[in-house]
C-alpha cells in the first residue's frame, strides 16, 4: 500500500511524523501565512510531541503561525486526566509557550455535550470564515485508531458515523456509557493532509481489517477516512502492522 509506512518502533514513527508536521507546516505558512492543525487524542502522540519540543525540531517552524484544534474530546473538564486537551497542553503546547489565541479547545465546561459541540462548530466556522454548509479544510489532522477500528470519537455502530452536515458533533458511545465530542467524516475527509499514528500489537487485528478487510465502516469506522483531494498517510509500527503482509 503506497500510503502505509511501517516503522521499527513508535519512536521512529513519531520522528517521521514530526518531520511531516514541520514540512507540511512550513509549506502552508509559506503559502497561506498560517498552519492549521488538529491534534488527535489518546496516548500515541506523546512521543511525537517530545520530538517537536526537542532542539532538533522546535526551532524549525514559526510557532506563532501555527493554530491548534482538537479532532475530538472527552466530555470531561479541561483539567481532567482524561482530557485530550490537557494531555496536549501539558506535554506540548504549554512547554512551547503557544499563545492561548492560537489554541482552540472544546469548551467542555459547558455542561451539555450538544452545546459544547455547537460552540466548537461556531468557533471553527468563525476561524475559517465559512459560509453556510461549507466544511473547513484543515492543513493537517493527526488521527489515532483504537483496537476496535474507531478513530477520533467515531466509534463502531454510533450515530455520528452517519452525520453528513455538521462539522463536529456530540456522540453517545454506549460501550463507554458516555458522550464524546468529535469531528465528523466530512470535516476529516476535507483535510489537505491526514496522518494516522498507529502503534502496538493490540491494534494489529483492527489495522488489518481497516486496511485490507471487507468494507464495513459501521464496524471499522477508520475505513471511511477517505480524503476528497487531500493526502492520507498511515504510519504504523511493526507490531501494529504485523498482520499485514
Ligand atoms: C481518544 C482518541 C481516540 C484515540 C484512539 C487511539 O479520545 O481517545 O481520539 O480516537 O486516538 O483511541 O488511542 P491511543 O493513542 O491511546 O491508543
XYZ file of N, CA and C and ligand atoms in Angstrom:
752
model
N 0.865 -1.210 0.000
C 0.000 0.000 0.000
C 0.882 1.234 0.000
N 0.585 2.120 -0.981
C 1.508 3.257 -1.121
C 1.403 4.247 0.028
N 0.227 4.303 0.696
C 0.130 5.345 1.727
C 0.311 4.786 3.131
N 0.957 3.588 3.193
C 1.262 2.996 4.506
C 2.773 2.926 4.680
N 3.274 3.524 5.763
C 4.712 3.424 6.072
C 4.839 2.690 7.398
N 5.729 1.686 7.411
C 5.906 0.863 8.603
C 7.270 1.160 9.226
N 7.267 1.333 10.548
C 8.486 1.703 11.265
C 8.822 0.650 12.310
N 10.105 0.557 12.626
C 10.548 -0.463 13.580
C 9.845 -0.286 14.934
N 9.654 0.978 15.325
C 9.049 1.227 16.645
C 8.363 2.589 16.664
N 7.710 2.908 17.774
C 6.929 4.153 17.880
C 7.827 5.381 17.836
N 9.063 5.225 18.330
C 9.964 6.385 18.309
C 10.311 6.777 16.873
N 10.647 5.796 16.065
C 10.962 6.077 14.645
C 9.732 6.644 13.932
N 8.583 6.054 14.229
C 7.320 6.529 13.625
C 7.076 7.987 14.010
N 7.265 8.299 15.297
C 6.978 9.642 15.795
C 7.947 10.676 15.227
N 9.194 10.270 15.039
C 10.175 11.203 14.458
C 9.783 11.551 13.025
N 9.332 10.546 12.282
C 8.887 10.786 10.896
C 7.658 11.708 10.908
N 6.754 11.469 11.855
C 5.548 12.313 11.952
C 5.926 13.764 12.270
N 6.929 13.937 13.101
C 7.406 15.298 13.432
C 7.995 15.961 12.187
N 8.718 15.202 11.397
C 9.276 15.741 10.142
C 8.150 16.154 9.186
N 7.099 15.348 9.134
C 5.942 15.672 8.292
C 5.271 16.951 8.786
N 5.122 17.077 10.111
C 4.499 18.278 10.705
C 5.260 19.527 10.260
N 6.576 19.486 10.383
C 7.410 20.656 10.043
C 7.350 20.937 8.532
N 7.435 19.882 7.736
C 7.439 20.052 6.271
C 6.107 20.615 5.775
N 5.004 19.977 6.183
C 3.670 20.453 5.776
C 3.434 21.855 6.329
N 3.802 22.047 7.589
C 3.569 23.330 8.246
C 4.261 24.483 7.547
N 5.524 24.306 7.216
C 6.264 25.401 6.571
C 5.749 25.673 5.151
N 5.314 24.611 4.458
C 4.724 24.837 3.123
C 3.442 25.665 3.248
N 2.619 25.333 4.280
C 1.347 26.056 4.461
C 1.595 27.491 4.928
N 2.578 27.683 5.765
C 2.902 29.049 6.224
C 3.410 29.877 5.046
N 4.252 29.266 4.214
C 4.759 29.987 3.022
C 3.597 30.374 2.105
N 2.648 29.448 1.963
C 1.541 29.661 1.006
C 0.440 30.551 1.587
N 0.042 30.280 2.837
C -1.149 30.944 3.393
C -0.857 31.854 4.584
N 0.385 31.809 5.051
C 0.730 32.640 6.214
C 0.343 32.019 7.543
N -0.207 30.790 7.487
C -0.558 30.088 8.729
C -0.620 28.595 8.476
N -0.600 27.829 9.590
C -0.671 26.359 9.529
C -1.729 25.943 10.547
N -2.794 25.312 10.059
C -3.920 24.969 10.930
C -3.976 23.453 11.098
N -3.736 23.003 12.312
C -3.586 21.574 12.562
C -4.570 21.132 13.646
N -5.081 19.912 13.501
C -5.952 19.325 14.536
C -5.217 18.139 15.151
N -5.115 18.178 16.467
C -4.414 17.122 17.191
C -5.398 16.012 17.547
N -4.898 14.771 17.559
C -5.765 13.663 17.969
C -5.688 13.502 19.478
N -6.539 12.660 19.981
C -6.497 12.337 21.398
C -5.647 11.094 21.627
N -5.867 10.448 22.776
C -5.135 9.219 23.075
C -3.691 9.486 23.487
N -2.975 8.387 23.687
C -1.603 8.484 24.220
C -0.514 8.384 23.140
N -0.872 7.857 21.974
C 0.165 7.635 20.939
C 0.950 8.895 20.586
N 0.290 10.070 20.526
C 1.034 11.259 20.062
C 2.103 11.786 21.034
N 2.187 11.221 22.262
C 3.104 11.796 23.265
C 4.548 11.887 22.768
N 5.014 10.829 22.094
C 6.422 10.847 21.647
C 6.615 11.836 20.487
N 5.574 11.941 19.656
C 5.609 12.975 18.601
C 5.801 14.348 19.239
N 5.063 14.621 20.309
C 5.173 15.927 20.977
C 6.582 16.107 21.540
N 7.136 15.048 22.120
C 8.511 15.149 22.639
C 9.488 15.539 21.531
N 9.322 14.935 20.342
C 10.223 15.290 19.227
C 10.045 16.758 18.845
N 8.800 17.211 18.739
C 8.560 18.598 18.300
C 9.070 19.613 19.318
N 9.136 19.184 20.585
C 9.657 20.049 21.644
C 11.182 20.043 21.686
N 11.788 19.055 21.040
C 13.250 18.870 21.167
C 14.014 19.924 20.373
N 15.286 20.127 20.708
C 16.119 21.113 19.988
C 16.186 20.789 18.496
N 16.034 19.512 18.164
C 16.128 19.100 16.743
C 14.987 19.687 15.909
N 13.824 19.941 16.552
C 12.652 20.363 15.760
C 12.093 21.742 16.133
N 12.195 22.111 17.429
C 11.344 23.239 17.871
C 11.691 24.574 17.194
N 12.924 24.689 16.678
C 13.282 25.968 16.015
C 12.948 25.941 14.515
N 12.371 24.838 14.044
C 12.209 24.694 12.585
C 10.919 25.258 12.025
N 10.074 25.840 12.913
C 8.808 26.410 12.431
C 8.476 27.629 13.282
N 7.757 28.572 12.701
C 7.347 29.787 13.436
C 6.039 29.456 14.167
N 6.170 29.135 15.450
C 5.013 28.625 16.215
C 3.889 29.667 16.298
N 4.251 30.949 16.144
C 3.206 31.988 16.215
C 2.231 31.883 15.047
N 2.634 31.131 14.014
C 1.761 30.983 12.833
C 1.071 29.617 12.786
N 1.184 28.871 13.902
C 0.556 27.546 13.973
C -0.679 27.637 14.871
N -1.818 27.128 14.383
C -3.089 27.202 15.107
C -3.594 25.784 15.374
N -3.953 25.550 16.636
C -4.237 24.192 17.087
C -5.717 23.987 17.402
N -6.264 22.956 16.829
C -7.611 22.479 17.151
C -7.484 21.039 17.644
N -8.617 20.457 18.086
C -8.615 19.089 18.610
C -9.690 18.289 17.877
N -9.278 17.176 17.273
C -10.219 16.438 16.404
C -11.258 15.674 17.209
N -11.007 15.510 18.492
C -12.083 15.007 19.342
C -11.731 15.277 20.799
N -12.751 15.080 21.644
C -12.549 15.347 23.071
C -13.490 14.489 23.889
N -13.074 14.232 25.100
C -13.967 13.536 26.032
C -14.837 14.597 26.689
N -16.007 14.170 27.178
C -16.931 15.125 27.800
C -16.554 15.288 29.280
N -15.353 15.821 29.473
C -14.807 15.990 30.827
C -14.213 17.393 30.944
N -13.904 17.787 32.182
C -13.289 19.104 32.386
C -11.941 19.184 31.666
N -11.559 20.369 31.220
C -10.261 20.513 30.539
C -9.069 20.248 31.449
N -9.322 20.110 32.760
C -8.206 19.782 33.676
C -8.275 18.322 34.127
N -9.247 17.566 33.542
C -9.351 16.143 33.897
C -8.189 15.351 33.291
N -7.781 14.300 33.994
C -6.723 13.412 33.485
C -7.130 12.796 32.141
N -8.457 12.726 31.902
C -8.943 12.084 30.661
C -8.994 13.047 29.476
N -8.770 14.347 29.755
C -8.948 15.355 28.699
C -7.847 15.292 27.641
N -8.243 15.227 26.382
C -7.261 15.252 25.289
C -6.547 16.600 25.247
N -7.320 17.660 25.561
C -6.699 18.996 25.585
C -5.613 19.037 26.647
N -5.957 18.512 27.847
C -4.997 18.596 28.956
C -3.685 17.915 28.597
N -3.783 16.710 27.940
C -2.548 15.973 27.623
C -1.701 16.799 26.664
N -2.327 17.305 25.605
C -1.551 18.079 24.614
C -1.031 19.377 25.230
N -1.837 19.990 26.083
C -1.421 21.268 26.685
C -0.218 21.076 27.605
N -0.311 20.043 28.456
C 0.780 19.789 29.417
C 2.055 19.318 28.713
N 1.873 18.438 27.704
C 3.034 17.772 27.086
C 3.629 18.556 25.918
N 2.909 19.576 25.427
C 3.325 20.146 24.124
C 3.101 21.667 24.074
N 1.859 22.087 24.211
C 1.523 23.492 23.950
C 2.088 24.437 25.013
N 1.936 24.037 26.300
C 2.444 24.905 27.380
C 3.981 24.977 27.348
N 4.675 23.849 27.249
C 6.151 23.906 27.173
C 6.652 24.755 26.003
N 5.895 24.776 24.899
C 6.297 25.584 23.731
C 5.840 27.033 23.870
N 5.110 27.305 24.984
C 4.580 28.655 25.212
C 3.702 29.128 24.045
N 2.878 28.203 23.521
C 1.946 28.566 22.446
C 0.925 29.548 23.025
N 0.681 30.632 22.283
C -0.270 31.640 22.764
C -1.693 31.057 22.850
N -2.410 31.445 23.890
C -3.781 30.952 24.062
C -4.643 31.296 22.841
N -4.310 32.396 22.164
C -5.114 32.794 20.992
C -4.855 31.886 19.788
N -3.876 30.997 19.918
C -3.597 30.045 18.824
C -4.132 28.657 19.127
N -4.837 28.548 20.291
C -5.350 27.238 20.715
C -6.869 27.291 20.793
N -7.525 26.371 20.114
C -8.991 26.310 20.092
C -9.427 24.963 20.652
N -9.799 24.997 21.950
C -10.199 23.732 22.577
C -11.727 23.659 22.641
N -12.214 22.434 22.875
C -13.656 22.235 23.102
C -13.965 22.805 24.490
N -15.037 23.595 24.613
C -15.351 24.168 25.929
C -16.247 23.211 26.721
N -15.574 22.165 27.211
C -16.333 21.096 27.892
C -16.796 21.514 29.283
N -16.458 22.729 29.683
C -17.026 23.210 30.956
C -18.499 23.530 30.792
N -18.918 23.628 29.505
C -20.370 23.781 29.239
C -20.982 22.403 29.542
N -21.971 22.338 30.381
C -22.443 21.033 30.882
C -23.010 20.149 29.770
N -23.774 20.755 28.876
C -24.490 19.937 27.884
C -23.612 19.659 26.657
N -23.394 18.363 26.349
C -22.464 17.969 25.273
C -22.888 18.535 23.908
N -24.197 18.594 23.685
C -24.664 19.136 22.396
C -24.264 20.599 22.278
N -24.375 21.324 23.389
C -23.997 22.757 23.374
C -22.480 22.931 23.234
N -21.717 21.980 23.788
C -20.247 22.035 23.612
C -19.924 21.929 22.115
N -20.582 20.974 21.461
C -20.334 20.758 20.023
C -20.779 21.980 19.215
N -21.933 22.533 19.563
C -22.440 23.716 18.831
C -21.470 24.894 19.001
N -20.946 25.031 20.203
C -19.990 26.118 20.477
C -18.710 25.928 19.678
N -18.228 24.664 19.626
C -16.984 24.412 18.884
C -17.211 24.631 17.393
N -18.363 24.203 16.918
C -18.684 24.392 15.487
C -18.660 25.875 15.154
N -19.233 26.691 16.034
C -19.230 28.149 15.782
C -17.803 28.699 15.737
N -16.939 28.172 16.603
C -15.560 28.698 16.618
C -14.819 28.305 15.340
N -15.118 27.116 14.809
C -14.475 26.686 13.553
C -15.008 27.507 12.378
N -16.337 27.695 12.349
C -16.941 28.497 11.264
C -16.338 29.902 11.260
N -16.175 30.462 12.448
C -15.612 31.830 12.545
C -14.143 31.847 12.111
N -13.371 30.895 12.589
C -11.932 30.875 12.278
C -11.699 30.745 10.760
N -12.473 29.835 10.132
C -12.277 29.599 8.686
C -13.143 30.509 7.823
N -13.952 31.345 8.509
C -14.847 32.267 7.793
C -15.702 31.505 6.764
N -16.350 30.443 7.260
C -17.095 29.534 6.385
C -18.484 30.075 6.075
N -18.896 29.909 4.830
C -20.303 30.225 4.527
C -21.134 28.980 4.858
N -22.430 29.172 4.944
C -23.329 28.118 5.402
C -23.163 26.815 4.607
N -23.042 25.695 5.324
C -22.979 24.395 4.650
C -21.597 23.998 4.179
N -20.626 24.893 4.344
C -19.250 24.576 3.902
C -18.465 23.906 5.035
N -17.476 23.084 4.654
C -16.626 22.425 5.644
C -15.248 23.070 5.665
N -14.599 23.094 6.838
C -13.249 23.661 6.927
C -12.250 22.746 6.222
N -11.165 23.317 5.751
C -10.070 22.462 5.269
C -8.871 22.644 6.208
N -8.721 21.675 7.105
C -7.551 21.695 7.989
C -6.314 21.347 7.161
N -5.210 21.991 7.460
C -3.974 21.702 6.717
C -3.461 20.307 7.069
N -3.632 19.937 8.341
C -3.184 18.624 8.797
C -4.067 18.182 9.969
N -4.539 16.933 9.901
C -5.234 16.325 11.028
C -4.482 15.058 11.405
N -4.012 14.990 12.653
C -3.440 13.747 13.162
C -4.600 12.900 13.693
N -4.551 11.596 13.426
C -5.572 10.688 13.933
C -4.916 9.493 14.620
N -5.602 8.973 15.645
C -5.227 7.690 16.233
C -6.281 6.672 15.815
N -6.034 5.411 16.136
C -7.022 4.373 15.868
C -7.111 3.447 17.086
N -8.320 3.169 17.505
C -8.484 2.255 18.632
C -8.406 0.799 18.184
N -8.368 -0.114 19.165
C -8.239 -1.552 18.808
C -9.563 -2.113 18.259
N -10.575 -1.244 18.214
C -11.860 -1.643 17.590
C -12.028 -0.947 16.238
N -10.985 -0.261 15.796
C -11.051 0.396 14.490
C -11.690 1.774 14.523
N -12.013 2.275 15.714
C -12.557 3.655 15.786
C -11.433 4.656 15.531
N -11.851 5.852 15.142
C -10.907 6.965 15.090
C -11.622 8.210 15.589
N -10.882 9.182 16.051
C -11.441 10.300 16.835
C -12.508 9.687 17.753
N -13.724 10.219 17.767
C -14.736 9.535 18.584
C -15.850 8.989 17.702
N -15.426 8.576 16.520
C -16.326 7.855 15.595
C -16.184 6.368 15.923
N -17.009 5.929 16.867
C -16.956 4.542 17.340
C -17.909 3.662 16.538
N -17.607 2.357 16.489
C -18.483 1.445 15.732
C -19.956 1.573 16.139
N -20.814 1.543 15.106
C -22.281 1.488 15.311
C -22.802 2.679 16.129
N -22.184 3.841 15.975
C -22.701 5.024 16.678
C -23.264 6.042 15.684
N -24.115 6.896 16.225
C -24.890 7.867 15.412
C -23.991 8.761 14.548
N -22.875 9.175 15.124
C -22.036 10.177 14.430
C -21.498 9.675 13.091
N -21.491 8.341 12.905
C -20.959 7.793 11.644
C -21.803 8.240 10.451
N -23.058 8.576 10.727
C -23.979 8.916 9.635
C -24.156 10.431 9.455
N -23.399 11.205 10.211
C -23.551 12.666 10.144
C -22.890 13.217 8.879
N -23.682 13.964 8.099
C -23.127 14.481 6.830
C -23.158 16.010 6.771
N -23.811 16.646 7.765
C -23.956 18.103 7.668
C -23.157 18.879 8.716
N -23.073 18.330 9.922
C -22.351 19.063 10.979
C -20.845 18.921 10.803
N -20.140 19.948 11.233
C -18.657 19.944 11.183
C -18.119 19.102 12.345
N -18.806 19.271 13.495
C -18.485 18.479 14.689
C -19.804 18.072 15.321
N -19.736 17.064 16.199
C -20.989 16.578 16.791
C -20.697 15.905 18.126
N -21.696 15.898 18.995
C -21.553 15.070 20.212
C -22.059 13.675 19.838
N -21.461 12.659 20.441
C -21.756 11.289 20.017
C -21.847 10.402 21.254
N -23.020 9.873 21.555
C -23.142 8.977 22.705
C -22.548 7.618 22.334
N -21.603 7.156 23.148
C -20.933 5.872 22.887
C -21.382 4.881 23.957
N -22.290 3.982 23.553
C -22.910 3.075 24.524
C -21.882 2.242 25.276
N -20.881 1.735 24.545
C -19.936 0.811 25.218
C -19.095 1.532 26.281
N -19.009 2.850 26.143
C -18.284 3.628 27.169
C -19.254 4.291 28.136
N -20.536 4.201 27.792
C -21.619 4.861 28.547
C -21.281 6.341 28.794
N -20.880 6.998 27.705
C -20.535 8.424 27.842
C -20.699 9.154 26.513
N -20.887 10.467 26.616
C -20.877 11.289 25.403
C -19.435 11.603 25.033
N -19.172 11.596 23.716
C -17.885 12.042 23.220
C -18.144 13.213 22.277
N -17.079 13.946 21.949
C -17.190 15.099 21.061
C -16.221 14.897 19.906
N -16.682 15.043 18.671
C -15.827 14.573 17.566
C -16.015 15.350 16.266
N -14.926 15.440 15.508
C -15.022 15.830 14.099
C -15.898 14.786 13.405
N -16.558 15.199 12.345
C -17.350 14.251 11.548
C -16.542 13.820 10.318
N -17.040 12.808 9.621
C -16.341 12.351 8.416
C -16.157 13.480 7.387
N -17.192 14.268 7.086
C -16.983 15.312 6.070
C -15.856 16.284 6.441
N -15.720 16.584 7.723
C -14.655 17.503 8.150
C -13.280 16.870 7.945
N -13.140 15.634 8.402
C -11.838 14.959 8.282
C -11.492 14.731 6.811
N -12.486 14.287 6.042
C -12.226 13.932 4.636
C -12.011 15.146 3.747
N -12.226 16.342 4.312
C -11.968 17.581 3.554
C -10.575 18.146 3.830
N -9.826 17.464 4.683
C -8.496 17.971 5.082
C -7.502 17.898 3.925
N -6.481 18.731 3.997
C -5.414 18.678 2.989
C -4.478 17.500 3.264
N -4.296 17.220 4.557
C -3.434 16.088 4.958
C -4.026 15.436 6.201
N -4.052 14.105 6.202
C -4.426 13.337 7.401
C -3.329 12.311 7.636
N -2.838 12.256 8.850
C -1.813 11.265 9.195
C -2.301 10.451 10.395
N -2.442 9.133 10.177
C -2.762 8.208 11.274
C -1.469 7.782 11.952
N -1.499 7.755 13.283
C -0.380 7.195 14.057
C -0.925 5.963 14.772
N -0.409 4.780 14.407
C -0.942 3.523 14.975
C 0.213 2.654 15.453
N 0.197 2.322 16.730
C 1.321 1.533 17.278
C 0.819 0.515 18.297
N 1.523 -0.628 18.335
C 1.228 -1.640 19.348
C 0.472 -2.835 18.781
N 0.774 -3.997 19.392
C 0.205 -5.237 18.836
C -1.308 -5.313 19.029
N -1.826 -4.557 20.004
C -3.285 -4.631 20.238
C -4.066 -3.973 19.083
N -3.353 -3.264 18.220
C -4.040 -2.602 17.085
C -3.963 -3.459 15.808
N -3.194 -4.544 15.849
C -2.877 -5.294 14.622
C -4.122 -5.851 13.932
N -5.007 -6.454 14.701
C -6.197 -7.083 14.083
C -7.090 -6.021 13.432
N -7.284 -4.921 14.151
C -8.145 -3.849 13.603
C -7.484 -3.215 12.386
N -6.158 -3.010 12.444
C -5.493 -2.366 11.301
C -5.604 -3.234 10.048
N -5.502 -4.548 10.236
C -5.642 -5.456 9.080
C -7.036 -5.331 8.478
N -8.064 -5.294 9.351
C -9.450 -5.164 8.849
C -9.652 -3.808 8.165
N -9.113 -2.757 8.769
C -9.325 -1.409 8.222
C -8.661 -1.249 6.860
N -7.444 -1.766 6.737
C -6.688 -1.544 5.502
C -6.913 -2.625 4.441
N -7.232 -3.851 4.915
C -7.280 -4.960 3.952
C -8.601 -5.719 3.978
N -9.434 -5.435 4.983
C -10.664 -6.227 5.153
C -11.801 -5.761 4.280
N -12.895 -6.495 4.381
C -14.116 -6.141 3.639
C -14.616 -4.780 4.147
N -15.129 -3.960 3.238
C -15.539 -2.609 3.657
C -16.763 -2.691 4.567
N -16.615 -2.161 5.771
C -17.737 -2.121 6.712
C -17.443 -1.009 7.718
N -17.802 0.211 7.312
C -17.424 1.392 8.123
C -18.181 1.455 9.439
N -19.358 0.822 9.480
C -20.076 0.776 10.766
C -19.250 0.008 11.802
N -18.616 -1.069 11.299
C -17.862 -1.948 12.216
C -16.428 -1.432 12.426
N -15.855 -0.878 11.343
C -14.474 -0.373 11.417
C -14.443 1.055 10.882
N -14.858 2.023 11.703
C -15.026 3.414 11.231
C -13.802 4.038 10.558
N -12.604 3.614 10.919
C -11.405 4.210 10.290
C -11.360 3.938 8.784
N -12.103 2.894 8.326
C -12.127 2.577 6.885
C -12.664 3.752 6.062
N -13.550 4.549 6.675
C -14.211 5.607 5.884
C -13.498 6.949 5.957
N -12.249 6.926 6.434
C -11.413 8.125 6.291
C -10.806 8.048 4.894
N -11.458 8.748 3.981
C -11.028 8.727 2.569
C -11.040 10.178 2.092
N -9.887 10.747 1.866
C -9.855 12.183 1.578
C -10.328 12.501 0.164
N -11.100 13.579 0.059
C -11.607 14.023 -1.252
C -10.419 14.371 -2.154
N -9.617 15.317 -1.708
C -8.463 15.751 -2.534
C -7.154 15.657 -1.770
N -7.229 15.443 -0.488
C -6.021 15.533 0.335
C -5.179 14.280 0.314
N -4.135 14.331 1.163
C -3.186 13.210 1.217
C -3.359 12.469 2.534
N -3.661 11.166 2.442
C -3.834 10.324 3.634
C -2.590 9.449 3.804
N -2.054 9.469 5.003
C -0.853 8.681 5.279
C -1.081 7.853 6.546
N -0.818 6.570 6.445
C -0.894 5.690 7.618
C 0.531 5.431 8.097
N 0.819 5.741 9.350
C 2.115 5.425 9.946
C 1.868 4.366 11.017
N 2.523 3.204 10.851
C 2.311 2.107 11.805
C 3.659 1.555 12.249
N 3.725 1.078 13.466
C 4.951 0.381 13.852
C 4.791 -1.089 13.459
N 5.911 -1.854 13.569
C 5.903 -3.250 13.092
C 4.889 -4.096 13.852
N 4.688 -3.808 15.130
C 3.720 -4.593 15.907
C 2.296 -4.386 15.373
N 1.947 -3.146 15.134
C 0.578 -2.864 14.657
C 0.381 -3.402 13.244
N 1.456 -3.447 12.464
C 1.349 -3.880 11.064
C 1.659 -5.371 10.899
N 1.773 -6.093 12.031
C 2.277 -7.488 11.972
C 1.352 -8.443 11.217
N 0.085 -8.077 11.046
C -0.847 -8.974 10.330
C -1.076 -8.530 8.886
N -0.343 -7.494 8.502
C -0.497 -7.001 7.126
C 0.723 -7.452 6.328
N 0.488 -8.250 5.325
C 1.608 -8.777 4.538
C 2.054 -7.752 3.503
C -9.472 9.492 22.085
C -8.998 9.493 20.678
C -9.049 8.144 20.085
C -7.600 7.679 20.084
C -7.527 6.208 19.817
C -6.080 5.725 19.999
O -10.095 10.467 22.510
O -9.126 8.515 22.773
O -9.382 10.422 19.912
O -9.579 8.074 18.801
O -6.876 8.410 19.091
O -8.359 5.557 20.740
O -5.712 5.975 21.334
P -4.230 5.615 21.846
O -3.313 6.533 21.088
O -4.254 5.928 23.320
O -4.004 4.170 21.532
